[in-house]
mmCIF file of C-alpha atoms in Angstrom:
data_model
loop_
_atom_site.group_PDB
_atom_site.id
_atom_site.type_symbol
_atom_site.label_atom_id
_atom_site.label_comp_id
_atom_site.label_asym_id
_atom_site.label_seq_id
_atom_site.Cartn_x
_atom_site.Cartn_y
_atom_site.Cartn_z
ATOM 1 C CA UNK A 9 8.663 8.542 -26.085
ATOM 2 C CA UNK A 10 10.739 6.738 -28.726
ATOM 3 C CA UNK A 11 10.794 2.970 -28.833
ATOM 4 C CA UNK A 12 14.443 2.790 -27.750
ATOM 5 C CA UNK A 13 14.381 5.664 -25.292
ATOM 6 C CA UNK A 14 15.342 4.534 -21.800
ATOM 7 C CA UNK A 15 13.182 5.715 -18.936
ATOM 8 C CA UNK A 16 13.562 5.254 -15.203
ATOM 9 C CA UNK A 17 11.118 3.792 -12.691
ATOM 10 C CA UNK A 18 9.644 7.142 -11.717
ATOM 11 C CA UNK A 19 8.840 7.984 -15.320
ATOM 12 C CA UNK A 20 7.530 4.468 -15.992
ATOM 13 C CA UNK A 21 5.086 4.708 -13.101
ATOM 14 C CA UNK A 22 3.949 8.220 -13.903
ATOM 15 C CA UNK A 23 3.384 7.334 -17.565
ATOM 16 C CA UNK A 24 1.279 4.369 -16.485
ATOM 17 C CA UNK A 25 -0.783 6.269 -13.921
ATOM 18 C CA UNK A 26 -1.384 9.083 -16.413
ATOM 19 C CA UNK A 27 -2.647 6.736 -19.120
ATOM 20 C CA UNK A 28 0.443 6.930 -21.312
ATOM 21 C CA UNK A 29 2.298 3.905 -22.660
ATOM 22 C CA UNK A 30 5.723 3.262 -21.053
ATOM 23 C CA UNK A 31 8.412 0.902 -22.358
ATOM 24 C CA UNK A 32 7.189 -2.013 -20.234
ATOM 25 C CA UNK A 33 4.530 -2.482 -17.590
ATOM 26 C CA UNK A 34 5.970 -1.379 -14.231
ATOM 27 C CA UNK A 35 6.354 -3.918 -11.428
ATOM 28 C CA UNK A 36 5.463 -2.842 -7.889
ATOM 29 C CA UNK A 37 5.180 -5.681 -5.373
ATOM 30 C CA UNK A 38 3.434 -4.724 -2.129
ATOM 31 C CA UNK A 39 6.322 -5.427 0.217
ATOM 32 C CA UNK A 40 7.289 -4.521 3.758
ATOM 33 C CA UNK A 41 8.630 -7.317 5.970
ATOM 34 C CA UNK A 42 9.761 -9.151 2.810
ATOM 35 C CA UNK A 43 12.278 -6.355 2.348
ATOM 36 C CA UNK A 44 13.308 -6.704 5.973
ATOM 37 C CA UNK A 45 14.135 -10.390 5.443
ATOM 38 C CA UNK A 46 16.113 -9.664 2.283
ATOM 39 C CA UNK A 47 18.083 -6.941 4.043
ATOM 40 C CA UNK A 48 18.643 -8.982 7.221
ATOM 41 C CA UNK A 49 16.674 -6.610 9.446
ATOM 42 C CA UNK A 50 13.854 -7.214 11.917
ATOM 43 C CA UNK A 51 10.730 -5.454 10.679
ATOM 44 C CA UNK A 52 9.776 -4.196 14.145
ATOM 45 C CA UNK A 53 13.154 -2.443 14.270
ATOM 46 C CA UNK A 54 12.210 -0.563 11.108
ATOM 47 C CA UNK A 55 9.137 0.753 12.902
ATOM 48 C CA UNK A 56 11.345 2.736 15.257
ATOM 49 C CA UNK A 57 14.458 3.290 13.169
ATOM 50 C CA UNK A 58 14.494 5.589 10.156
ATOM 51 C CA UNK A 59 17.806 4.375 8.739
ATOM 52 C CA UNK A 60 16.876 0.680 8.851
ATOM 53 C CA UNK A 61 13.656 1.151 6.913
ATOM 54 C CA UNK A 62 15.317 3.335 4.311
ATOM 55 C CA UNK A 63 18.084 0.756 3.977
ATOM 56 C CA UNK A 64 15.752 -2.241 3.530
ATOM 57 C CA UNK A 65 13.682 -0.465 0.877
ATOM 58 C CA UNK A 66 16.766 0.876 -0.903
ATOM 59 C CA UNK A 67 18.508 -2.504 -0.791
ATOM 60 C CA UNK A 68 15.600 -4.382 -2.356
ATOM 61 C CA UNK A 69 14.784 -1.928 -5.118
ATOM 62 C CA UNK A 70 18.465 -1.861 -6.125
ATOM 63 C CA UNK A 71 18.891 -5.656 -5.931
ATOM 64 C CA UNK A 72 15.638 -6.621 -7.668
ATOM 65 C CA UNK A 73 14.984 -3.614 -9.893
ATOM 66 C CA UNK A 74 11.245 -3.132 -9.439
ATOM 67 C CA UNK A 75 9.631 0.267 -9.749
ATOM 68 C CA UNK A 76 8.773 1.871 -6.375
ATOM 69 C CA UNK A 77 9.756 2.118 -2.739
ATOM 70 C CA UNK A 78 7.251 2.158 0.097
ATOM 71 C CA UNK A 79 6.836 3.919 3.379
ATOM 72 C CA UNK A 80 6.353 1.519 6.263
ATOM 73 C CA UNK A 81 2.628 1.137 5.606
ATOM 74 C CA UNK A 82 1.069 2.844 8.635
ATOM 75 C CA UNK A 83 0.376 -0.456 10.449
ATOM 76 C CA UNK A 84 -2.844 0.962 11.942
ATOM 77 C CA UNK A 85 -0.769 3.708 13.518
ATOM 78 C CA UNK A 86 -3.339 6.410 12.720
ATOM 79 C CA UNK A 87 -5.829 4.398 14.786
ATOM 80 C CA UNK A 88 -3.241 3.956 17.517
ATOM 81 C CA UNK A 89 -2.753 7.719 17.528
ATOM 82 C CA UNK A 90 -6.499 8.033 18.210
ATOM 83 C CA UNK A 91 -6.254 5.733 21.242
ATOM 84 C CA UNK A 92 -6.419 2.123 20.049
ATOM 85 C CA UNK A 93 -3.670 -0.113 21.449
ATOM 86 C CA UNK A 94 -1.282 -1.659 18.943
ATOM 87 C CA UNK A 95 0.407 -4.989 19.618
ATOM 88 C CA UNK A 96 3.962 -5.013 18.293
ATOM 89 C CA UNK A 97 6.062 -8.172 18.641
ATOM 90 C CA UNK A 98 9.022 -9.618 16.802
ATOM 91 C CA UNK A 99 8.187 -12.152 14.136
ATOM 92 C CA UNK A 100 4.603 -10.943 13.632
ATOM 93 C CA UNK A 101 2.897 -8.064 11.889
ATOM 94 C CA UNK A 102 1.501 -5.389 14.231
ATOM 95 C CA UNK A 103 -2.226 -5.523 14.908
ATOM 96 C CA UNK A 104 -4.776 -3.649 17.011
ATOM 97 C CA UNK A 105 -5.025 -5.435 20.330
ATOM 98 C CA UNK A 106 -7.615 -3.139 21.943
ATOM 99 C CA UNK A 107 -10.063 -0.803 20.208
ATOM 100 C CA UNK A 108 -10.457 2.635 21.746
ATOM 101 C CA UNK A 109 -14.184 3.092 21.055
ATOM 102 C CA UNK A 110 -15.995 0.501 23.153
ATOM 103 C CA UNK A 111 -19.066 2.620 23.884
ATOM 104 C CA UNK A 112 -20.173 5.660 21.875
ATOM 105 C CA UNK A 113 -21.738 7.416 24.862
ATOM 106 C CA UNK A 114 -18.682 7.017 27.083
ATOM 107 C CA UNK A 115 -15.790 7.081 24.651
ATOM 108 C CA UNK A 116 -16.622 9.073 21.530
ATOM 109 C CA UNK A 117 -16.260 12.526 23.089
ATOM 110 C CA UNK A 118 -12.746 11.612 24.217
ATOM 111 C CA UNK A 119 -11.492 10.931 20.681
ATOM 112 C CA UNK A 120 -9.209 13.726 19.514
ATOM 113 C CA UNK A 121 -7.507 14.506 16.229
ATOM 114 C CA UNK A 122 -3.833 13.600 16.388
ATOM 115 C CA UNK A 123 -0.840 15.698 15.403
ATOM 116 C CA UNK A 124 1.343 13.504 13.160
ATOM 117 C CA UNK A 125 4.364 15.693 13.879
ATOM 118 C CA UNK A 126 4.106 15.103 17.623
ATOM 119 C CA UNK A 127 3.107 11.455 17.608
ATOM 120 C CA UNK A 128 6.396 9.570 17.895
ATOM 121 C CA UNK A 129 5.473 6.633 15.664
ATOM 122 C CA UNK A 130 3.889 8.682 12.895
ATOM 123 C CA UNK A 131 6.709 11.201 13.042
ATOM 124 C CA UNK A 132 9.198 8.354 12.506
ATOM 125 C CA UNK A 133 7.264 7.083 9.488
ATOM 126 C CA UNK A 134 7.119 10.559 7.972
ATOM 127 C CA UNK A 135 10.867 10.977 8.379
ATOM 128 C CA UNK A 136 11.381 7.625 6.634
ATOM 129 C CA UNK A 137 9.298 8.870 3.707
ATOM 130 C CA UNK A 138 11.259 12.124 3.631
ATOM 131 C CA UNK A 139 14.573 10.249 3.517
ATOM 132 C CA UNK A 140 13.339 7.911 0.773
ATOM 133 C CA UNK A 141 12.234 10.915 -1.264
ATOM 134 C CA UNK A 142 15.629 12.545 -0.892
ATOM 135 C CA UNK A 143 17.335 9.269 -1.810
ATOM 136 C CA UNK A 144 15.287 8.493 -4.943
ATOM 137 C CA UNK A 145 14.008 11.877 -6.106
ATOM 138 C CA UNK A 146 13.159 11.682 -9.795
ATOM 139 C CA UNK A 147 14.436 8.102 -10.126
ATOM 140 C CA UNK A 148 12.077 5.842 -8.166
ATOM 141 C CA UNK A 149 8.645 6.926 -6.878
ATOM 142 C CA UNK A 150 7.878 6.830 -3.160
ATOM 143 C CA UNK A 151 4.540 5.299 -2.165
ATOM 144 C CA UNK A 152 2.954 6.543 1.045
ATOM 145 C CA UNK A 153 0.160 4.669 2.801
ATOM 146 C CA UNK A 154 -3.067 6.109 4.227
ATOM 147 C CA UNK A 155 -5.899 3.993 5.608
ATOM 148 C CA UNK A 156 -9.344 4.342 4.070
ATOM 149 C CA UNK A 157 -11.811 6.044 6.454
ATOM 150 C CA UNK A 158 -13.999 2.938 6.855
ATOM 151 C CA UNK A 159 -10.927 0.856 7.742
ATOM 152 C CA UNK A 160 -9.694 3.497 10.177
ATOM 153 C CA UNK A 161 -13.098 3.531 11.888
ATOM 154 C CA UNK A 162 -13.005 -0.258 12.169
ATOM 155 C CA UNK A 163 -9.587 -0.099 13.810
ATOM 156 C CA UNK A 164 -10.990 2.271 16.437
ATOM 157 C CA UNK A 165 -14.319 0.524 16.983
ATOM 158 C CA UNK A 166 -13.601 -3.099 16.010
ATOM 159 C CA UNK A 167 -14.709 -4.765 12.743
ATOM 160 C CA UNK A 168 -17.514 -6.787 14.336
ATOM 161 C CA UNK A 169 -18.921 -3.742 16.100
ATOM 162 C CA UNK A 170 -18.759 -1.751 12.858
ATOM 163 C CA UNK A 171 -20.850 -4.415 11.137
ATOM 164 C CA UNK A 172 -23.490 -4.163 13.867
ATOM 165 C CA UNK A 173 -23.355 -0.362 13.866
ATOM 166 C CA UNK A 174 -24.392 -0.268 10.210
ATOM 167 C CA UNK A 175 -27.769 -1.602 11.348
ATOM 168 C CA UNK A 176 -28.164 -0.522 14.967
ATOM 169 C CA UNK A 177 -26.199 2.722 15.470
ATOM 170 C CA UNK A 178 -26.196 4.424 12.094
ATOM 171 C CA UNK A 179 -25.977 7.998 13.355
ATOM 172 C CA UNK A 180 -23.123 7.187 15.705
ATOM 173 C CA UNK A 181 -21.262 5.373 12.956
ATOM 174 C CA UNK A 182 -21.611 8.347 10.631
ATOM 175 C CA UNK A 183 -20.158 10.595 13.330
ATOM 176 C CA UNK A 184 -17.244 8.171 13.736
ATOM 177 C CA UNK A 185 -16.635 8.029 9.995
ATOM 178 C CA UNK A 186 -16.647 11.825 9.783
ATOM 179 C CA UNK A 187 -14.015 11.985 12.517
ATOM 180 C CA UNK A 188 -12.005 9.203 10.867
ATOM 181 C CA UNK A 189 -12.129 11.079 7.565
ATOM 182 C CA UNK A 190 -10.969 14.341 9.140
ATOM 183 C CA UNK A 191 -8.040 12.650 10.901
ATOM 184 C CA UNK A 192 -6.958 10.991 7.668
ATOM 185 C CA UNK A 193 -6.992 14.321 5.846
ATOM 186 C CA UNK A 194 -4.524 15.526 8.479
ATOM 187 C CA UNK A 195 -2.322 12.476 8.020
ATOM 188 C CA UNK A 196 -2.563 12.434 4.221
ATOM 189 C CA UNK A 197 -1.357 16.036 4.071
ATOM 190 C CA UNK A 198 1.606 15.053 6.270
ATOM 191 C CA UNK A 199 2.428 12.029 4.073
ATOM 192 C CA UNK A 200 2.300 14.176 0.927
ATOM 193 C CA UNK A 201 4.362 16.926 2.558
ATOM 194 C CA UNK A 202 6.981 14.322 3.500
ATOM 195 C CA UNK A 203 7.444 13.575 -0.188
ATOM 196 C CA UNK A 204 5.151 10.720 -1.209
ATOM 197 C CA UNK A 205 4.663 10.652 -4.977
ATOM 198 C CA UNK A 206 1.773 8.177 -4.747
ATOM 199 C CA UNK A 207 -0.736 7.599 -1.942
ATOM 200 C CA UNK A 208 -1.825 3.986 -1.580
ATOM 201 C CA UNK A 209 -5.101 3.498 0.303
ATOM 202 C CA UNK A 210 -6.416 0.140 1.460
ATOM 203 C CA UNK A 211 -9.859 -0.742 2.744
ATOM 204 C CA UNK A 212 -10.017 -4.467 3.632
ATOM 205 C CA UNK A 213 -13.118 -3.797 5.739
ATOM 206 C CA UNK A 214 -14.926 -3.093 2.447
ATOM 207 C CA UNK A 215 -13.994 -6.476 0.978
ATOM 208 C CA UNK A 216 -16.666 -8.409 -0.875
ATOM 209 C CA UNK A 217 -16.265 -11.117 1.745
ATOM 210 C CA UNK A 218 -17.022 -8.607 4.526
ATOM 211 C CA UNK A 219 -19.815 -6.307 3.317
ATOM 212 C CA UNK A 220 -22.205 -6.090 0.393
ATOM 213 C CA UNK A 221 -21.849 -3.713 -2.518
ATOM 214 C CA UNK A 222 -24.755 -1.668 -1.149
ATOM 215 C CA UNK A 223 -23.082 -1.389 2.252
ATOM 216 C CA UNK A 224 -19.866 -0.250 0.582
ATOM 217 C CA UNK A 225 -21.791 2.377 -1.372
ATOM 218 C CA UNK A 226 -23.506 3.597 1.808
ATOM 219 C CA UNK A 227 -20.587 3.512 4.242
ATOM 220 C CA UNK A 228 -17.196 3.138 2.601
ATOM 221 C CA UNK A 229 -17.538 5.000 -0.675
ATOM 222 C CA UNK A 230 -18.710 8.496 0.386
ATOM 223 C CA UNK A 231 -15.808 9.168 2.757
ATOM 224 C CA UNK A 232 -13.255 7.459 0.546
ATOM 225 C CA UNK A 233 -14.362 9.524 -2.434
ATOM 226 C CA UNK A 234 -13.954 12.745 -0.463
ATOM 227 C CA UNK A 235 -10.492 11.711 0.746
ATOM 228 C CA UNK A 236 -9.323 10.774 -2.748
ATOM 229 C CA UNK A 237 -10.602 14.067 -4.121
ATOM 230 C CA UNK A 238 -8.645 16.066 -1.575
ATOM 231 C CA UNK A 239 -5.447 14.052 -2.075
ATOM 232 C CA UNK A 240 -5.614 14.436 -5.840
ATOM 233 C CA UNK A 241 -5.819 18.221 -5.503
ATOM 234 C CA UNK A 242 -2.194 18.039 -4.337
ATOM 235 C CA UNK A 243 -1.172 16.484 -7.653
ATOM 236 C CA UNK A 244 -0.179 13.221 -6.007
ATOM 237 C CA UNK A 245 -1.296 9.993 -7.695
ATOM 238 C CA UNK A 246 -3.634 7.584 -5.894
ATOM 239 C CA UNK A 247 -4.076 3.811 -5.777
ATOM 240 C CA UNK A 248 -6.891 1.972 -3.966
ATOM 241 C CA UNK A 249 -6.684 -1.623 -2.764
ATOM 242 C CA UNK A 250 -9.628 -3.596 -1.405
ATOM 243 C CA UNK A 251 -9.004 -7.239 -0.492
ATOM 244 C CA UNK A 252 -11.071 -10.209 -1.614
ATOM 245 C CA UNK A 253 -13.477 -10.588 -4.500
ATOM 246 C CA UNK A 254 -14.632 -7.109 -5.499
ATOM 247 C CA UNK A 255 -15.938 -8.084 -8.937
ATOM 248 C CA UNK A 256 -19.401 -6.761 -8.078
ATOM 249 C CA UNK A 257 -18.132 -3.285 -7.132
ATOM 250 C CA UNK A 258 -15.360 -2.490 -9.603
ATOM 251 C CA UNK A 259 -17.219 0.422 -11.175
ATOM 252 C CA UNK A 260 -18.126 1.730 -7.718
ATOM 253 C CA UNK A 261 -14.469 1.576 -6.660
ATOM 254 C CA UNK A 262 -13.516 3.493 -9.807
ATOM 255 C CA UNK A 263 -16.044 6.181 -8.814
ATOM 256 C CA UNK A 264 -13.694 7.166 -5.993
ATOM 257 C CA UNK A 265 -11.593 8.892 -8.637
ATOM 258 C CA UNK A 266 -8.364 7.030 -7.927
ATOM 259 C CA UNK A 267 -5.753 6.756 -10.662
ATOM 260 C CA UNK A 268 -5.441 2.986 -10.245
ATOM 261 C CA UNK A 269 -7.205 0.038 -8.629
ATOM 262 C CA UNK A 270 -5.100 -2.651 -6.949
ATOM 263 C CA UNK A 271 -7.156 -5.836 -7.088
ATOM 264 C CA UNK A 272 -6.964 -9.101 -5.207
ATOM 265 C CA UNK A 273 -6.236 -12.374 -6.994
ATOM 266 C CA UNK A 274 -9.905 -13.288 -6.466
ATOM 267 C CA UNK A 275 -10.797 -10.852 -9.271
ATOM 268 C CA UNK A 276 -10.348 -12.046 -12.837
ATOM 269 C CA UNK A 277 -8.371 -9.364 -14.653
ATOM 270 C CA UNK A 278 -9.933 -10.132 -18.017
ATOM 271 C CA UNK A 279 -13.294 -9.338 -16.438
ATOM 272 C CA UNK A 280 -11.903 -6.238 -14.700
ATOM 273 C CA UNK A 281 -10.469 -4.979 -17.966
ATOM 274 C CA UNK A 282 -13.794 -5.564 -19.706
ATOM 275 C CA UNK A 283 -15.758 -3.718 -17.012
ATOM 276 C CA UNK A 284 -13.388 -0.780 -16.537
ATOM 277 C CA UNK A 285 -12.202 -0.399 -20.100
ATOM 278 C CA UNK A 286 -8.811 -0.480 -21.825
ATOM 279 C CA UNK A 287 -7.514 2.831 -20.472
ATOM 280 C CA UNK A 288 -8.147 2.299 -16.746
ATOM 281 C CA UNK A 289 -5.009 1.511 -14.742
ATOM 282 C CA UNK A 290 -5.074 -1.811 -12.891
ATOM 283 C CA UNK A 291 -2.575 -3.172 -10.363
ATOM 284 C CA UNK A 292 -2.140 -6.783 -9.302
ATOM 285 C CA UNK A 293 -3.005 -9.582 -9.171
ATOM 286 C CA UNK A 294 -0.629 -12.534 -9.210
ATOM 287 C CA UNK A 295 -1.593 -15.166 -6.644
ATOM 288 C CA UNK A 296 0.249 -14.462 -3.391
ATOM 289 C CA UNK A 297 0.355 -18.156 -2.439
ATOM 290 C CA UNK A 298 1.925 -18.958 -5.796
ATOM 291 C CA UNK A 299 4.544 -16.301 -5.126
ATOM 292 C CA UNK A 300 5.300 -17.890 -1.758
ATOM 293 C CA UNK A 301 5.324 -21.606 -2.607
ATOM 294 C CA UNK A 302 5.409 -21.841 -6.414
ATOM 295 C CA UNK A 303 8.466 -22.126 -8.616
ATOM 296 C CA UNK A 304 9.914 -19.448 -10.910
ATOM 297 C CA UNK A 305 8.484 -21.111 -14.019
ATOM 298 C CA UNK A 306 4.923 -20.961 -12.685
ATOM 299 C CA UNK A 307 5.398 -17.354 -11.554
ATOM 300 C CA UNK A 308 6.672 -16.422 -15.012
ATOM 301 C CA UNK A 309 3.664 -18.111 -16.606
ATOM 302 C CA UNK A 310 1.231 -16.360 -14.261
ATOM 303 C CA UNK A 311 2.840 -12.982 -14.937
ATOM 304 C CA UNK A 312 2.633 -13.366 -18.700
ATOM 305 C CA UNK A 313 -0.967 -14.556 -18.424
ATOM 306 C CA UNK A 314 -1.809 -11.470 -16.379
ATOM 307 C CA UNK A 315 -0.262 -9.171 -18.978
ATOM 308 C CA UNK A 316 -2.131 -10.922 -21.782
ATOM 309 C CA UNK A 317 -5.402 -10.398 -19.916
ATOM 310 C CA UNK A 318 -4.992 -6.774 -18.943
ATOM 311 C CA UNK A 319 -1.675 -5.226 -19.916
ATOM 312 C CA UNK A 320 -0.894 -5.785 -23.578
ATOM 313 C CA UNK A 321 -1.408 -2.064 -24.234
ATOM 314 C CA UNK A 322 -0.126 -0.853 -20.882
ATOM 315 C CA UNK A 323 -2.313 0.602 -18.104
ATOM 316 C CA UNK A 324 -1.125 -2.203 -15.815
ATOM 317 C CA UNK A 325 1.120 -2.306 -12.757
ATOM 318 C CA UNK A 326 2.285 -5.883 -12.223
ATOM 319 C CA UNK A 327 2.063 -6.914 -8.569
ATOM 320 C CA UNK A 328 0.773 -9.565 -6.224
ATOM 321 C CA UNK A 329 -2.927 -9.744 -5.475
ATOM 322 C CA UNK A 330 -2.168 -8.347 -2.003
ATOM 323 C CA UNK A 331 0.838 -7.826 0.234
ATOM 324 C CA UNK A 332 3.535 -10.453 -0.284
ATOM 325 C CA UNK A 333 4.588 -12.567 2.662
ATOM 326 C CA UNK A 334 8.058 -12.396 4.115
ATOM 327 C CA UNK A 335 8.882 -15.911 2.875
ATOM 328 C CA UNK A 336 8.499 -15.278 -0.871
ATOM 329 C CA UNK A 337 11.680 -16.718 -2.449
ATOM 330 C CA UNK A 338 13.940 -14.188 -4.107
ATOM 331 C CA UNK A 339 13.926 -16.244 -7.315
ATOM 332 C CA UNK A 340 10.139 -15.927 -7.551
ATOM 333 C CA UNK A 341 10.356 -12.179 -7.210
ATOM 334 C CA UNK A 342 12.991 -12.107 -9.941
ATOM 335 C CA UNK A 343 10.772 -14.302 -12.139
ATOM 336 C CA UNK A 344 7.815 -11.902 -11.849
ATOM 337 C CA UNK A 345 9.994 -8.894 -12.608
ATOM 338 C CA UNK A 346 11.830 -10.611 -15.442
ATOM 339 C CA UNK A 347 8.639 -11.729 -17.158
ATOM 340 C CA UNK A 348 7.191 -8.209 -17.044
ATOM 341 C CA UNK A 349 10.438 -6.634 -18.260
ATOM 342 C CA UNK A 350 10.509 -9.026 -21.210
ATOM 343 C CA UNK A 351 7.085 -7.924 -22.465
ATOM 344 C CA UNK A 352 7.729 -4.769 -24.454
ATOM 345 C CA UNK A 353 4.796 -2.463 -25.125
#
């Protein structure tokens, strides 16, 4: 690529994820209901309406000029499809209100693999991805979301129960994780078939504030590694996000085989770059609170500091440390994007 050769967002992201140097570091904020606010749409309406989600994502990427559009982010809907009850209300993000697996002996045999093409909610999400792909094909990449197996299991069993199961019901937990893994293979294939260019997996249950590195290696890593391996056989790129301070497990997270690690603001990117090396792709990790309540000058400073730590030679996707809240001011988003665009590689 010549120094003055213009490239689009799709090319910029693919160059970065493939270890090549683009023109500038791409910017991909993790956004969902933020887009809804910008577009004047209720997020819960996007969960049931294909056109509204496509519009909010299209509106924001055209107005702000960052480098990817997102599917709706699953919202624990794979776990809902397995029987957990999802609470959906206006003005709040959906959450699991009741976990399906209360007792292994009574409930486990009733868990069935779902069909994403017959489940109304998942079918809607897949159609949104398909429409986004048709809208932005070859111009802007579409990111599809798939839960990590350990997270999916927690959303069927309950996070507190999962923590106890690691000590008291190990065999049952392994059976649950195997089922969770198999269901996510089904859903991942559907997400890829719908047109996702990148699969983004998150595993907040494996956060450093939730479980130890050893527990992650025993319970989260094996199934996640298998899932990543299968997804990558499709040719689709992969990004893994684990919330919190994961400084002690960066190399273990890289062992999953993902193309990029999205890291929380709790991780120092200079340290991450040192541990993982200059050619490993990192994503993040501007402070999400700063994005919400800071001013554009401080956001610009934080963005440039991030690039100096980990992106002077590329291999960086500029983003928040986690999902951005709906109340992030538009001027702060523009400041992050503008600072990254001004740093030529």
